[in-house]
Coordinates of C-alpha atoms in Angstrom, one line a residue:
M1 CA 63.6 38.1 -60.0
I2 CA 64.0 36.3 -56.7
I3 CA 61.7 38.7 -54.9
D4 CA 59.1 38.4 -57.7
S5 CA 59.3 34.6 -57.5
K6 CA 58.7 34.7 -53.7
N7 CA 55.7 37.0 -54.2
L8 CA 54.3 34.6 -56.7
I9 CA 54.7 31.6 -54.4
T10 CA 53.1 33.6 -51.6
N11 CA 50.1 34.5 -53.8
K12 CA 49.7 30.9 -54.9
K13 CA 49.6 29.7 -51.3
R14 CA 47.0 32.3 -50.4
L15 CA 44.8 31.2 -53.3
I16 CA 45.2 27.5 -52.3
F17 CA 44.4 28.2 -48.7
G18 CA 41.4 30.4 -49.7
A19 CA 40.0 27.6 -52.0
V20 CA 40.4 25.0 -49.3
F21 CA 38.7 27.2 -46.8
I22 CA 35.7 27.8 -49.1
L23 CA 35.5 24.0 -49.8
L24 CA 35.5 23.3 -46.1
I25 CA 32.6 25.7 -45.6
F26 CA 30.5 24.1 -48.4
Y27 CA 31.3 20.7 -47.0
F28 CA 30.1 21.6 -43.6
I29 CA 26.9 23.1 -44.9
F30 CA 26.0 20.2 -47.1
S31 CA 27.0 17.6 -44.6
S32 CA 24.8 19.3 -42.0
D33 CA 21.9 19.4 -44.4
E34 CA 22.4 15.7 -45.2
E35 CA 22.4 14.9 -41.5
N36 CA 19.3 16.9 -40.9
F37 CA 17.5 15.2 -43.8
R38 CA 18.5 11.7 -42.5
E39 CA 17.3 12.6 -39.0
R40 CA 14.0 13.9 -40.4
S41 CA 13.4 10.7 -42.4
Q42 CA 14.3 8.6 -39.4
R43 CA 12.1 10.4 -36.9
G44 CA 10.3 13.5 -38.2
V45 CA 11.2 17.1 -37.8
G46 CA 11.6 18.2 -34.2
G47 CA 10.7 14.8 -32.8
V48 CA 12.0 14.4 -29.3
V49 CA 12.2 11.2 -27.2
G50 CA 12.4 11.9 -23.5
G51 CA 13.6 15.1 -22.1
N52 CA 11.5 17.8 -20.4
N53 CA 8.5 18.8 -22.3
N54 CA 8.9 22.4 -21.2
N55 CA 12.0 22.6 -23.4
K56 CA 9.8 22.7 -26.5
G57 CA 12.1 20.5 -28.5
Q58 CA 15.4 22.2 -27.5
Q59 CA 17.8 20.0 -25.7
P60 CA 21.3 20.3 -24.3
Q61 CA 24.0 19.5 -26.8
Q62 CA 25.0 16.3 -25.1
Q63 CA 21.4 15.0 -25.2
Q64 CA 21.0 16.1 -28.8
Q65 CA 24.1 14.0 -29.7
Q66 CA 22.7 11.0 -27.8
Q67 CA 19.4 11.4 -29.7
R68 CA 21.0 11.4 -33.1
A69 CA 19.8 8.7 -35.5
E70 CA 22.0 5.7 -35.1
W71 CA 20.7 4.0 -38.2
S72 CA 19.7 5.1 -41.7
D73 CA 16.9 3.0 -43.3
S74 CA 19.4 1.4 -45.6
Q75 CA 21.9 0.6 -42.8
L76 CA 19.2 -0.9 -40.7
T77 CA 17.9 -3.1 -43.5
K78 CA 21.4 -4.3 -44.2
T79 CA 22.1 -5.1 -40.6
I80 CA 18.9 -7.0 -40.2
K81 CA 19.7 -9.1 -43.2
E82 CA 23.2 -9.8 -41.9
N83 CA 21.8 -10.8 -38.5
M84 CA 19.3 -13.1 -40.2
K85 CA 22.1 -14.9 -42.0
L86 CA 24.0 -15.3 -38.8
N87 CA 21.0 -16.8 -37.1
N88 CA 19.9 -18.9 -40.0
A89 CA 19.6 -22.0 -37.9
T90 CA 16.7 -20.6 -35.9
I91 CA 15.1 -17.9 -38.2
E92 CA 12.3 -20.2 -39.3
S93 CA 11.1 -20.9 -35.8
D94 CA 12.1 -17.5 -34.4
L95 CA 10.1 -15.3 -36.7
Y96 CA 8.5 -16.8 -39.8
K97 CA 6.5 -19.7 -38.3
V98 CA 6.1 -19.0 -34.6
K99 CA 3.9 -21.5 -32.7
W100 CA 2.0 -19.5 -30.1
L101 CA 0.0 -21.5 -27.6
D102 CA -2.8 -19.2 -26.6
E103 CA -3.7 -21.4 -23.6
I104 CA -4.7 -21.8 -20.1
R105 CA -2.6 -24.6 -18.6
P106 CA -4.3 -28.1 -19.1
D107 CA -4.6 -30.6 -16.3
N108 CA -1.8 -33.1 -16.3
E109 CA -0.8 -36.0 -14.0
R110 CA 2.8 -34.7 -13.7
V111 CA 2.3 -31.7 -11.4
R112 CA 4.2 -29.9 -8.7
K113 CA 2.1 -28.8 -5.7
F114 CA 2.4 -25.6 -3.8
R115 CA 0.8 -24.9 -0.5
I116 CA -1.4 -21.8 -0.8
K117 CA -3.9 -22.3 2.1
K118 CA -4.0 -24.6 5.0
N119 CA -6.4 -27.1 3.4
S120 CA -5.9 -26.5 -0.3
D121 CA -3.3 -27.1 -3.0
I122 CA -2.7 -25.1 -6.2
T123 CA -1.0 -27.1 -9.0
A124 CA 1.4 -26.1 -11.7
N125 CA 2.2 -28.2 -14.7
L126 CA 5.8 -29.3 -15.0
D127 CA 5.5 -30.0 -18.7
R128 CA 4.5 -26.4 -19.4
L129 CA 7.1 -24.4 -17.5
Y130 CA 8.4 -21.9 -19.9
D131 CA 12.1 -21.4 -20.8
H132 CA 11.6 -17.7 -20.3
P133 CA 14.2 -15.0 -19.5
P134 CA 14.9 -14.3 -15.8
I135 CA 12.3 -12.2 -14.0
A136 CA 13.3 -9.4 -11.6
I137 CA 10.4 -8.4 -9.3
V138 CA 10.8 -5.0 -7.5
T139 CA 8.9 -4.7 -4.2
S140 CA 8.7 -2.4 -1.3
N141 CA 6.3 -2.8 1.7
K142 CA 3.5 -4.3 -0.4
P143 CA 3.6 -8.0 0.8
K144 CA 0.0 -8.8 -0.3
H145 CA 0.7 -7.5 -3.8
L146 CA 3.8 -9.6 -4.0
D147 CA 1.9 -12.6 -2.8
R148 CA -0.7 -12.0 -5.5
L149 CA 1.9 -11.6 -8.3
L150 CA 3.8 -14.7 -7.3
A151 CA 0.6 -16.8 -7.3
N152 CA -0.3 -15.3 -10.6
L153 CA 3.1 -16.0 -12.2
I154 CA 3.6 -19.5 -10.9
N155 CA 0.1 -20.9 -11.1
N156 CA -1.4 -18.9 -14.0
C157 CA 1.5 -18.0 -16.2
N158 CA 3.6 -21.2 -15.6
A159 CA 6.7 -19.3 -14.6
N160 CA 9.9 -21.2 -13.7
I161 CA 10.5 -20.6 -10.0
D162 CA 14.3 -20.9 -10.5
R163 CA 14.2 -17.8 -12.8
I164 CA 12.4 -15.5 -10.3
K165 CA 14.4 -13.0 -8.2
V166 CA 12.7 -10.7 -5.8
F167 CA 14.4 -7.4 -4.9
N168 CA 13.0 -5.9 -1.7
D169 CA 13.4 -2.4 -0.5
G170 CA 11.2 -2.7 2.6
K171 CA 10.3 -5.1 5.4
S172 CA 11.3 -8.7 4.9
V173 CA 9.1 -10.9 2.7
Q174 CA 10.9 -14.1 3.2
N175 CA 7.8 -15.8 4.6
I176 CA 6.0 -15.1 1.3
L177 CA 8.8 -16.3 -0.8
S178 CA 9.1 -19.6 1.1
K179 CA 5.5 -20.3 0.4
Y180 CA 6.3 -20.4 -3.3
N181 CA 9.7 -22.0 -3.0
V182 CA 11.3 -18.9 -4.4
T183 CA 14.9 -18.3 -3.4
K184 CA 16.0 -15.7 -0.9
E185 CA 15.1 -12.0 -1.2
Y186 CA 17.7 -9.7 -2.5
R187 CA 18.5 -6.5 -0.5
I188 CA 21.3 -5.0 -2.5
S189 CA 20.7 -1.2 -2.1
K190 CA 22.1 0.0 1.2
K191 CA 21.1 3.6 0.5
S192 CA 17.5 2.5 -0.2
Q193 CA 17.4 0.4 3.0
E194 CA 18.6 3.3 5.0
G195 CA 15.8 5.5 3.6
S196 CA 13.1 2.8 4.0
N197 CA 14.0 1.7 7.5
S198 CA 14.5 5.1 9.1
N199 CA 11.7 6.9 10.9
Q200 CA 12.4 10.2 9.2
V201 CA 9.9 11.6 6.6
L202 CA 11.6 11.8 3.2
S203 CA 11.0 14.6 0.8
N204 CA 10.0 13.8 -2.8
E205 CA 13.5 14.5 -3.9
E206 CA 14.9 12.1 -1.4
K207 CA 12.4 9.4 -2.4
Q208 CA 13.4 9.8 -6.1
Y209 CA 17.0 9.5 -5.1
Y210 CA 16.5 6.3 -3.2
M211 CA 14.3 4.8 -5.8
N212 CA 16.7 5.7 -8.6
S213 CA 19.6 4.1 -6.6
H214 CA 17.6 0.9 -6.0
Y215 CA 16.5 0.4 -9.6
K216 CA 20.0 1.2 -10.9
E217 CA 21.5 -1.5 -8.7
I218 CA 18.8 -4.0 -9.6
F219 CA 19.5 -3.5 -13.3
S220 CA 23.3 -3.8 -12.8
F221 CA 22.9 -6.9 -10.6
M222 CA 20.7 -8.7 -13.2
F223 CA 22.9 -7.9 -16.2
N224 CA 26.2 -8.6 -14.4
N225 CA 25.2 -11.9 -12.7
E226 CA 22.7 -13.5 -15.0
T227 CA 23.8 -15.6 -18.0
S228 CA 20.7 -14.7 -20.0
D229 CA 21.2 -11.7 -22.3
K230 CA 17.6 -10.5 -21.7
V231 CA 15.7 -9.8 -18.4
I232 CA 12.0 -9.2 -17.6
F233 CA 11.3 -6.5 -15.0
L234 CA 8.0 -6.5 -13.0
E235 CA 6.7 -4.4 -10.1
E236 CA 4.8 -6.1 -7.4
D237 CA 1.4 -4.5 -8.0
L238 CA 1.0 -6.0 -11.5
I239 CA -1.1 -9.0 -12.7
M240 CA 0.2 -10.8 -15.8
S241 CA -1.9 -12.5 -18.5
P242 CA -1.6 -16.3 -18.9
D243 CA 0.5 -15.9 -22.1
S244 CA 2.6 -13.0 -20.9
L245 CA 5.8 -15.0 -20.6
E246 CA 5.2 -16.5 -24.0
Y247 CA 4.7 -12.9 -25.3
F248 CA 8.1 -11.8 -23.9
N249 CA 9.7 -15.0 -25.3
H250 CA 8.5 -14.6 -28.8
L251 CA 8.7 -10.8 -29.3
S252 CA 12.1 -10.5 -27.7
K253 CA 13.5 -12.7 -30.5
L254 CA 13.1 -9.7 -32.8
M255 CA 15.8 -8.0 -30.9
N256 CA 18.3 -10.6 -32.2
Y257 CA 17.9 -9.2 -35.7
D258 CA 16.6 -5.6 -35.4
P259 CA 19.0 -3.4 -33.4
S260 CA 16.4 -0.5 -33.4
I261 CA 14.2 -2.4 -30.9
F262 CA 15.0 -0.8 -27.5
G263 CA 12.7 -3.0 -25.4
I264 CA 9.5 -5.1 -25.2
S265 CA 6.6 -3.8 -23.0
A266 CA 3.6 -5.9 -21.9
W267 CA 1.5 -2.7 -21.3
N268 CA -0.5 -0.5 -23.7
D269 CA -1.2 3.0 -22.2
N270 CA -4.3 3.2 -24.4
G271 CA -5.3 -0.5 -24.5
F272 CA -8.8 0.3 -23.3
K273 CA -11.7 -2.1 -23.8
W274 CA -13.5 0.5 -26.0
N275 CA -10.3 1.0 -28.1
V276 CA -10.6 -2.2 -30.2
E277 CA -11.3 -2.5 -33.9
Q278 CA -14.7 -4.1 -34.5
S279 CA -13.9 -5.4 -38.0
R280 CA -11.3 -7.8 -36.5
S281 CA -11.9 -10.8 -34.3
N282 CA -10.8 -10.8 -30.7
F283 CA -8.1 -13.2 -31.8
E284 CA -6.7 -10.8 -34.4
N285 CA -6.8 -7.9 -31.9
K286 CA -5.1 -9.9 -29.3
F287 CA -2.2 -10.9 -31.6
S288 CA -1.6 -7.4 -32.9
F289 CA 1.5 -5.6 -31.8
L290 CA 2.7 -2.0 -32.4
R291 CA 5.9 0.1 -32.2
Q292 CA 6.3 3.3 -30.3
D293 CA 9.0 5.9 -30.0
H294 CA 9.1 5.9 -26.2
F295 CA 9.9 3.5 -23.4
G296 CA 7.0 1.3 -22.2
G297 CA 6.9 0.2 -18.6
L298 CA 4.5 -1.8 -16.3
G299 CA 6.1 -5.1 -17.2
F300 CA 9.0 -4.8 -19.7
L301 CA 12.0 -6.7 -21.1
I302 CA 15.4 -5.2 -22.1
S303 CA 18.6 -6.8 -23.3
R304 CA 22.1 -6.6 -21.8
E305 CA 23.3 -4.9 -24.9
I306 CA 20.7 -2.1 -24.6
Y307 CA 21.5 -1.7 -21.0
K308 CA 25.3 -1.6 -21.4
K309 CA 25.3 0.6 -24.5
R310 CA 22.3 2.9 -24.0
I311 CA 21.1 3.0 -20.4
E312 CA 24.1 2.5 -18.1
P313 CA 26.3 5.3 -19.6
N314 CA 23.3 7.7 -19.1
W315 CA 22.5 6.6 -15.5
Q316 CA 24.2 8.2 -12.6
I317 CA 23.4 6.7 -9.2
E318 CA 23.7 10.1 -7.5
S319 CA 20.6 11.5 -9.2
T320 CA 17.1 12.5 -8.3
T321 CA 15.8 12.0 -11.8
P322 CA 13.1 9.2 -11.9
W323 CA 14.5 6.0 -13.1
D324 CA 12.0 5.6 -15.9
V325 CA 12.8 9.0 -17.2
I326 CA 16.5 8.1 -17.3
V327 CA 15.6 4.9 -19.3
Q328 CA 13.4 7.0 -21.6
Q329 CA 16.1 9.5 -22.2
S330 CA 18.5 6.7 -23.1
M331 CA 16.6 6.0 -26.3
R332 CA 18.1 7.4 -29.4
S333 CA 16.3 8.6 -32.5
G334 CA 15.3 5.6 -34.5
D335 CA 14.9 3.4 -31.4
S336 CA 11.4 2.0 -30.6
C337 CA 9.7 -0.3 -28.1
I338 CA 7.2 -3.0 -29.1
F339 CA 3.9 -3.2 -27.2
P340 CA 0.7 -5.2 -27.5
E341 CA -2.6 -3.9 -28.7
I342 CA -4.3 -5.9 -25.9
P343 CA -2.2 -5.5 -22.7
R344 CA -0.4 -8.5 -21.2
S345 CA -0.1 -6.8 -17.8
Q346 CA -2.7 -5.2 -15.6
H347 CA -1.7 -2.5 -13.1
A348 CA -3.8 -3.3 -10.0
P349 CA -2.5 -1.2 -7.0
L350 CA -5.8 -1.8 -5.2
L351 CA -6.2 -5.2 -3.6
E352 CA -9.7 -5.7 -4.9
R353 CA -8.4 -8.9 -6.6
N354 CA -6.5 -10.8 -3.8
Y355 CA -4.1 -13.6 -4.6
D356 CA -6.7 -16.3 -5.1
S357 CA -9.3 -14.3 -7.0
I358 CA -7.2 -14.5 -10.2
F359 CA -8.2 -18.2 -10.3
K360 CA -11.9 -17.4 -10.4
D361 CA -14.1 -16.1 -13.2
Q362 CA -14.4 -12.5 -12.1
P363 CA -15.0 -9.3 -14.2
E364 CA -12.1 -7.0 -14.7
K365 CA -12.1 -4.0 -12.4
D366 CA -10.8 -1.4 -14.8
G367 CA -11.3 -0.2 -18.3
W368 CA -8.2 -1.8 -19.8
G369 CA -8.1 -5.4 -21.0
N370 CA -10.2 -7.5 -23.3
Y371 CA -8.0 -10.2 -21.9
N372 CA -8.8 -12.6 -19.1
F373 CA -6.3 -12.3 -16.3
Y374 CA -7.8 -15.3 -14.5
L375 CA -8.2 -19.0 -15.2
P376 CA -11.5 -19.7 -16.9
K377 CA -13.9 -22.5 -15.8
I378 CA -13.1 -24.5 -18.9
T379 CA -9.5 -25.2 -19.8
T380 CA -8.7 -24.4 -23.4
I381 CA -5.7 -24.6 -25.8
H382 CA -5.4 -22.8 -29.1
T383 CA -2.4 -23.0 -31.3
Y384 CA -1.7 -20.0 -33.4
H385 CA 1.0 -19.8 -36.1
M386 CA 2.2 -16.3 -36.8
N387 CA 4.8 -14.4 -38.7
L388 CA 6.7 -12.0 -36.5
S389 CA 9.0 -10.7 -39.2
K390 CA 6.4 -8.1 -40.0
Y391 CA 7.4 -6.3 -36.8
L392 CA 11.0 -5.8 -38.0
S393 CA 11.6 -2.1 -38.8
P394 CA 11.7 -2.1 -42.6
E395 CA 8.7 -4.4 -43.0
Y396 CA 6.7 -2.6 -40.3
D397 CA 7.3 0.8 -41.8
L398 CA 6.2 -0.5 -45.2
Q399 CA 3.0 -1.8 -43.8
V400 CA 2.3 1.4 -41.9
K401 CA 2.8 3.4 -45.2
K402 CA 0.5 1.1 -47.1
R403 CA -2.3 1.3 -44.5
I404 CA -2.2 5.0 -44.4
M405 CA -2.3 5.2 -48.2
R406 CA -5.4 3.0 -48.3
A407 CA -7.2 4.8 -45.5
T408 CA -10.0 7.3 -46.2
E409 CA -9.2 10.8 -45.1
V410 CA -11.6 12.6 -42.8
D411 CA -11.4 16.3 -41.9
T412 CA -12.9 15.8 -38.5
L413 CA -13.1 12.8 -36.1
N414 CA -16.8 13.7 -35.5
S415 CA -17.7 12.0 -38.8
I416 CA -16.5 8.5 -37.7
P417 CA -19.6 7.4 -35.7
M418 CA -21.6 7.7 -38.9
M419 CA -19.4 5.3 -40.8
F420 CA -20.8 2.2 -39.1
S421 CA -21.8 0.4 -42.3
T422 CA -18.3 0.6 -44.0
S423 CA -15.2 -1.4 -43.4
N424 CA -13.0 1.5 -44.2
R425 CA -10.1 2.6 -42.1
F426 CA -9.6 6.4 -41.7
V427 CA -6.7 8.8 -41.6
Y428 CA -6.8 12.2 -39.9
Y429 CA -3.9 14.6 -40.5
V430 CA -2.7 16.6 -37.5
P431 CA -1.1 19.9 -38.5
A432 CA 1.7 19.4 -36.0
K433 CA 5.3 20.3 -36.6
S434 CA 6.8 17.9 -34.0
N435 CA 5.9 15.5 -31.2
D436 CA 6.0 18.5 -28.8
D437 CA 3.4 20.4 -30.8
P438 CA 0.4 21.2 -28.5
R439 CA -2.0 20.3 -31.4
W440 CA -1.3 16.7 -30.5
D441 CA -2.8 17.3 -27.1
A442 CA -6.1 18.6 -28.6
V443 CA -6.5 15.4 -30.6
I444 CA -5.5 13.2 -27.7
D445 CA -8.1 14.9 -25.5
K446 CA -10.8 14.5 -28.2
L447 CA -10.2 10.7 -28.2
Q448 CA -9.9 10.6 -24.4
M449 CA -6.5 8.8 -24.8
V450 CA -3.9 8.8 -22.0
G451 CA -1.7 11.8 -23.0
R452 CA 2.0 12.4 -22.6
G453 CA 4.3 10.3 -20.6
N454 CA 7.9 10.3 -19.5
G455 CA 9.7 13.5 -20.5
G456 CA 6.6 14.7 -22.4
A457 CA 6.6 11.8 -24.9
V458 CA 3.3 11.3 -26.8
R459 CA 2.2 7.8 -25.7
G460 CA 1.9 5.3 -28.5
I461 CA 3.4 7.5 -31.2
Y462 CA 5.7 6.1 -33.9
K463 CA 7.5 8.4 -36.3
G464 CA 4.7 10.9 -36.1
V465 CA 1.9 8.4 -36.3
I466 CA -0.6 7.2 -33.7
E467 CA -2.6 4.1 -34.6
T468 CA -5.8 3.8 -32.6
T469 CA -9.6 3.3 -32.9
F470 CA -12.6 5.5 -32.5
F471 CA -16.1 4.0 -32.2
G472 CA -14.7 0.7 -33.3
K473 CA -13.0 2.0 -36.5
R474 CA -9.3 2.1 -37.1
V475 CA -7.9 5.6 -37.3
Y476 CA -4.4 6.7 -38.2
L477 CA -3.4 10.1 -36.7
V478 CA -0.6 11.4 -38.9
G479 CA 1.5 14.5 -38.1
T480 CA 2.4 16.5 -41.1
Y481 CA 6.1 16.3 -40.1
S482 CA 6.0 12.5 -40.2
P483 CA 8.1 10.6 -42.8
F484 CA 4.8 8.7 -43.6
Y485 CA 3.1 12.0 -44.6
S486 CA 2.9 12.6 -48.4
Q487 CA 1.0 15.5 -49.8
Q488 CA 1.1 13.9 -53.2
Q489 CA -0.5 10.7 -52.0
R490 CA -2.9 12.7 -49.9
N491 CA -4.2 14.5 -53.0
K492 CA -5.0 11.1 -54.6
S493 CA -6.7 9.5 -51.5
Q494 CA -10.4 9.2 -51.0
R495 CA -11.7 12.0 -48.8
I496 CA -14.9 12.5 -46.7
L497 CA -15.6 16.1 -45.7
F498 CA -18.1 16.7 -42.8
N499 CA -19.8 19.6 -44.7
D500 CA -20.6 17.2 -47.6
F501 CA -23.1 15.3 -45.5
P502 CA -26.8 16.4 -46.2
K503 CA -27.8 18.8 -43.5
E504 CA -31.3 17.3 -43.3
E505 CA -29.7 14.1 -41.8
F506 CA -29.1 16.0 -38.6
D507 CA -31.4 17.2 -35.8
P508 CA -31.3 21.1 -36.1
T509 CA -31.9 21.5 -32.3
I510 CA -28.5 19.8 -31.5
T511 CA -25.5 22.1 -32.0
N512 CA -22.7 19.7 -30.9
P513 CA -21.3 18.0 -34.0
L514 CA -20.3 14.8 -32.2
T515 CA -23.7 14.5 -30.5
S516 CA -25.3 14.9 -33.9
T517 CA -23.4 12.1 -35.5
M518 CA -23.9 9.9 -32.5
L519 CA -27.6 10.5 -32.7
F520 CA -27.5 9.7 -36.4
R521 CA -25.8 6.4 -35.6
T522 CA -28.4 5.4 -33.0
D523 CA -31.2 6.2 -35.3
K524 CA -29.8 4.5 -38.5
D525 CA -27.8 1.5 -37.2
L526 CA -30.4 -1.3 -37.1
S527 CA -28.0 -3.7 -35.5
L528 CA -28.1 -1.8 -32.2
D529 CA -30.7 -2.0 -29.5
I530 CA -30.6 0.4 -26.6
T531 CA -32.4 -1.1 -23.7
L532 CA -32.6 -1.6 -19.9
A533 CA -31.2 -4.8 -18.6
E534 CA -32.8 -6.8 -15.8
K535 CA -31.6 -5.9 -12.3
V536 CA -28.3 -7.3 -11.1
F537 CA -27.5 -8.3 -14.8
S538 CA -24.3 -7.0 -16.5
C539 CA -24.8 -5.8 -20.1
K540 CA -22.7 -8.8 -21.3
D541 CA -24.9 -11.3 -19.5
F542 CA -28.1 -9.6 -20.6
C543 CA -27.1 -9.3 -24.2
E544 CA -25.9 -12.9 -24.4
K545 CA -29.1 -14.1 -22.8
H546 CA -30.9 -12.6 -25.9
K547 CA -28.2 -14.1 -28.3
V548 CA -26.7 -10.7 -29.1
S549 CA -23.4 -9.1 -27.9
C550 CA -22.2 -6.1 -25.9
L551 CA -19.2 -4.1 -27.1
E552 CA -17.6 -1.2 -25.2
S553 CA -17.0 0.6 -28.5
D554 CA -20.8 0.7 -29.0
M555 CA -21.4 1.7 -25.4
M556 CA -19.5 4.9 -26.2
L557 CA -22.7 6.2 -27.7
L558 CA -24.2 6.3 -24.2
T559 CA -21.5 8.7 -22.9
D560 CA -23.6 11.6 -24.1
S561 CA -26.6 12.5 -21.8
T562 CA -28.6 13.8 -24.7
I563 CA -28.4 10.5 -26.5
V564 CA -29.5 8.6 -23.3
L565 CA -32.4 11.0 -22.7
L566 CA -33.7 10.8 -26.4
Q567 CA -33.3 7.0 -26.6
L568 CA -34.8 6.2 -23.2
E569 CA -37.1 9.1 -22.6
Q570 CA -39.9 6.7 -21.5
H571 CA -37.7 5.3 -18.7
C572 CA -35.5 8.2 -17.6
S573 CA -37.1 11.2 -15.8
Q574 CA -33.7 12.9 -16.2
V575 CA -30.1 12.1 -17.1
N576 CA -27.1 13.1 -14.9
Y577 CA -23.4 12.6 -15.2
I578 CA -21.5 10.9 -12.4
P579 CA -18.7 12.9 -10.8
S580 CA -15.4 12.6 -12.6
N581 CA -13.7 11.1 -9.4
N582 CA -16.2 8.2 -9.4
T583 CA -14.3 5.0 -10.3
D584 CA -17.2 2.6 -10.7
T585 CA -17.6 1.0 -14.1
F586 CA -21.3 -0.1 -14.0
Y587 CA -22.7 3.1 -15.6
P588 CA -24.9 4.0 -17.3
I589 CA -27.7 2.9 -15.0
K590 CA -31.3 3.7 -14.1
D591 CA -31.7 4.0 -10.3
K592 CA -34.7 3.1 -8.2
D593 CA -36.0 6.7 -8.4
G594 CA -36.1 6.6 -12.2
I595 CA -33.1 8.9 -12.6
C596 CA -30.6 7.8 -15.2
W597 CA -26.8 8.2 -14.6
T598 CA -24.1 8.0 -17.2
T599 CA -20.4 8.8 -17.6
N600 CA -18.7 10.9 -20.2
Q601 CA -15.5 9.0 -19.8
Y602 CA -14.9 6.2 -22.3
S603 CA -12.4 4.5 -19.9
K604 CA -15.2 3.8 -17.4
L605 CA -17.3 1.8 -19.8
S606 CA -17.6 -1.9 -19.1
C607 CA -20.0 -4.6 -20.5
T608 CA -19.1 -7.0 -17.7
S609 CA -19.7 -4.8 -14.5
K610 CA -22.9 -5.2 -12.5
P611 CA -24.5 -2.6 -10.3
P612 CA -24.6 -3.3 -6.6
K613 CA -27.6 -5.5 -5.5
K614 CA -28.6 -3.1 -2.8
S615 CA -28.9 -0.2 -5.3
E616 CA -31.8 -1.9 -7.1
A617 CA -30.5 -0.2 -10.3
S618 CA -30.7 -1.5 -13.8
R619 CA -27.9 -1.2 -16.4
I620 CA -28.6 0.7 -19.6
C621 CA -27.1 -1.4 -22.4
I622 CA -26.5 -1.4 -26.1
C623 CA -26.8 -4.9 -27.6
K624 CA -25.4 -5.6 -31.0
D625 CA -27.0 -8.1 -33.4
K626 CA -24.1 -9.2 -35.7
S627 CA -26.5 -10.7 -38.2
F628 CA -27.2 -7.3 -39.7

């Protein structure tokens, strides 16, 4: 009996252990599925932030853990509401009723003078010095660029001199800083100084090592020595818009409530002049901001909390990894950066615009913009009240979902030039399975957008969606892995198929579908007039002289040589494309020999550029009559 009792106890223990083991297996399976589902809803299947694009979505275990979603949608919503309650004293002014002064500084009797040239003074208004976060400027052997940026910040952007710190990794720039009453230059990186001062030629790996070390020490210095919990970082070859500091001030307040905001960038990789929605006013376009799943540079703001919790633990000084890739890889799934539709910074490595040219009414030298980076002849102030709460994660996602649901689906982007008479927005579904899918690259190339950035990230993408424009129409590019993708909703949406258009509407001699639809547009759109401007006129000046307007999104029609030849056959003996390495922005033109030259690159289109006087060339323009 005793033996039988022992056997019985042993068998019971085996059964209990077996049951527990089976339960543990099921728990592991279901918990893994739940985690995968949460990660998919937060980011989209296979979405990768940072990392090497050659890995095709597969990352080391440590990096995968770092990329894991920190917030579920419900957790994030709850946290934002709690933060709102904690900041109840300022929530009204912070987010719901922001007073944005879209201004160029007015003249005022109370001014502080700065000596710029021997016989001239530049003035800054004491009453309009912004209470902005500290500014860290990174410079290295580019004294003229630094001079230009400081003049821009102090006299154009009303920066507070006491909040500017310059970190130099090259020859001394103290003479430039003294000119603007800026405090001493900081030279904190001994390793960087050794590299920059020696006569030896450094390899690319050594350059990355020194640059990484320098940036790491600048970040640490600012967040360990400044009382402000947020810092603006600028490189010396930037020019900032007049409201750039106000932009950083207002948008950074979102970080007090929404922990998913990794940083605020002043730059838009695809903020080209042609890439603006025509149905909105310039004011609406300028005050439109977006989210993206990757780090945005060229003028950016991050907080101490983000640096300490995200970036610093991931940043080893002894590293040859580029600093911006390290910052990129520090983002976790669910993190995003906010950036403007119209850039607030301009990357100007060429000194075509010297330090005093930013105070003159001069055309922009590149294809980005739709924003004046200079002081206009007439001083203006506009007060704009806006609600920034729509950029908090839950509200932003809701709006993205609604806009996609209301958009008209197209099966090819070639159809969009024909839709000039409608106010519709369009959605194009990309059959991609992740951000790493090469099918994204095909669409990006089609739209002539700037492609992948740090670590292979698709620029401007947010949870599998890119919001952009094409021929002046808003387009949503939606990956089929995106949490915003719904096959059920797609089946209910309005759809326009290219094959449904009557074939008699197209010229049978033209085989290229995009050329066909562009020709259809030029033939049918009565608001457009394709013509030659007078010599030395820009298209903007010529069109305005005739009380009509020039838009780069219309000028896109002239990037096809067939269109130019058919529309201007009486003027052009032939049409040629300029070489791809030509950086001029005054094309298309007719030269003195009667040959017309155009560009097939949208980024080189400009309404404001003029051909050189000596060339005796005339610009080919499209003028739009908005009365139609």
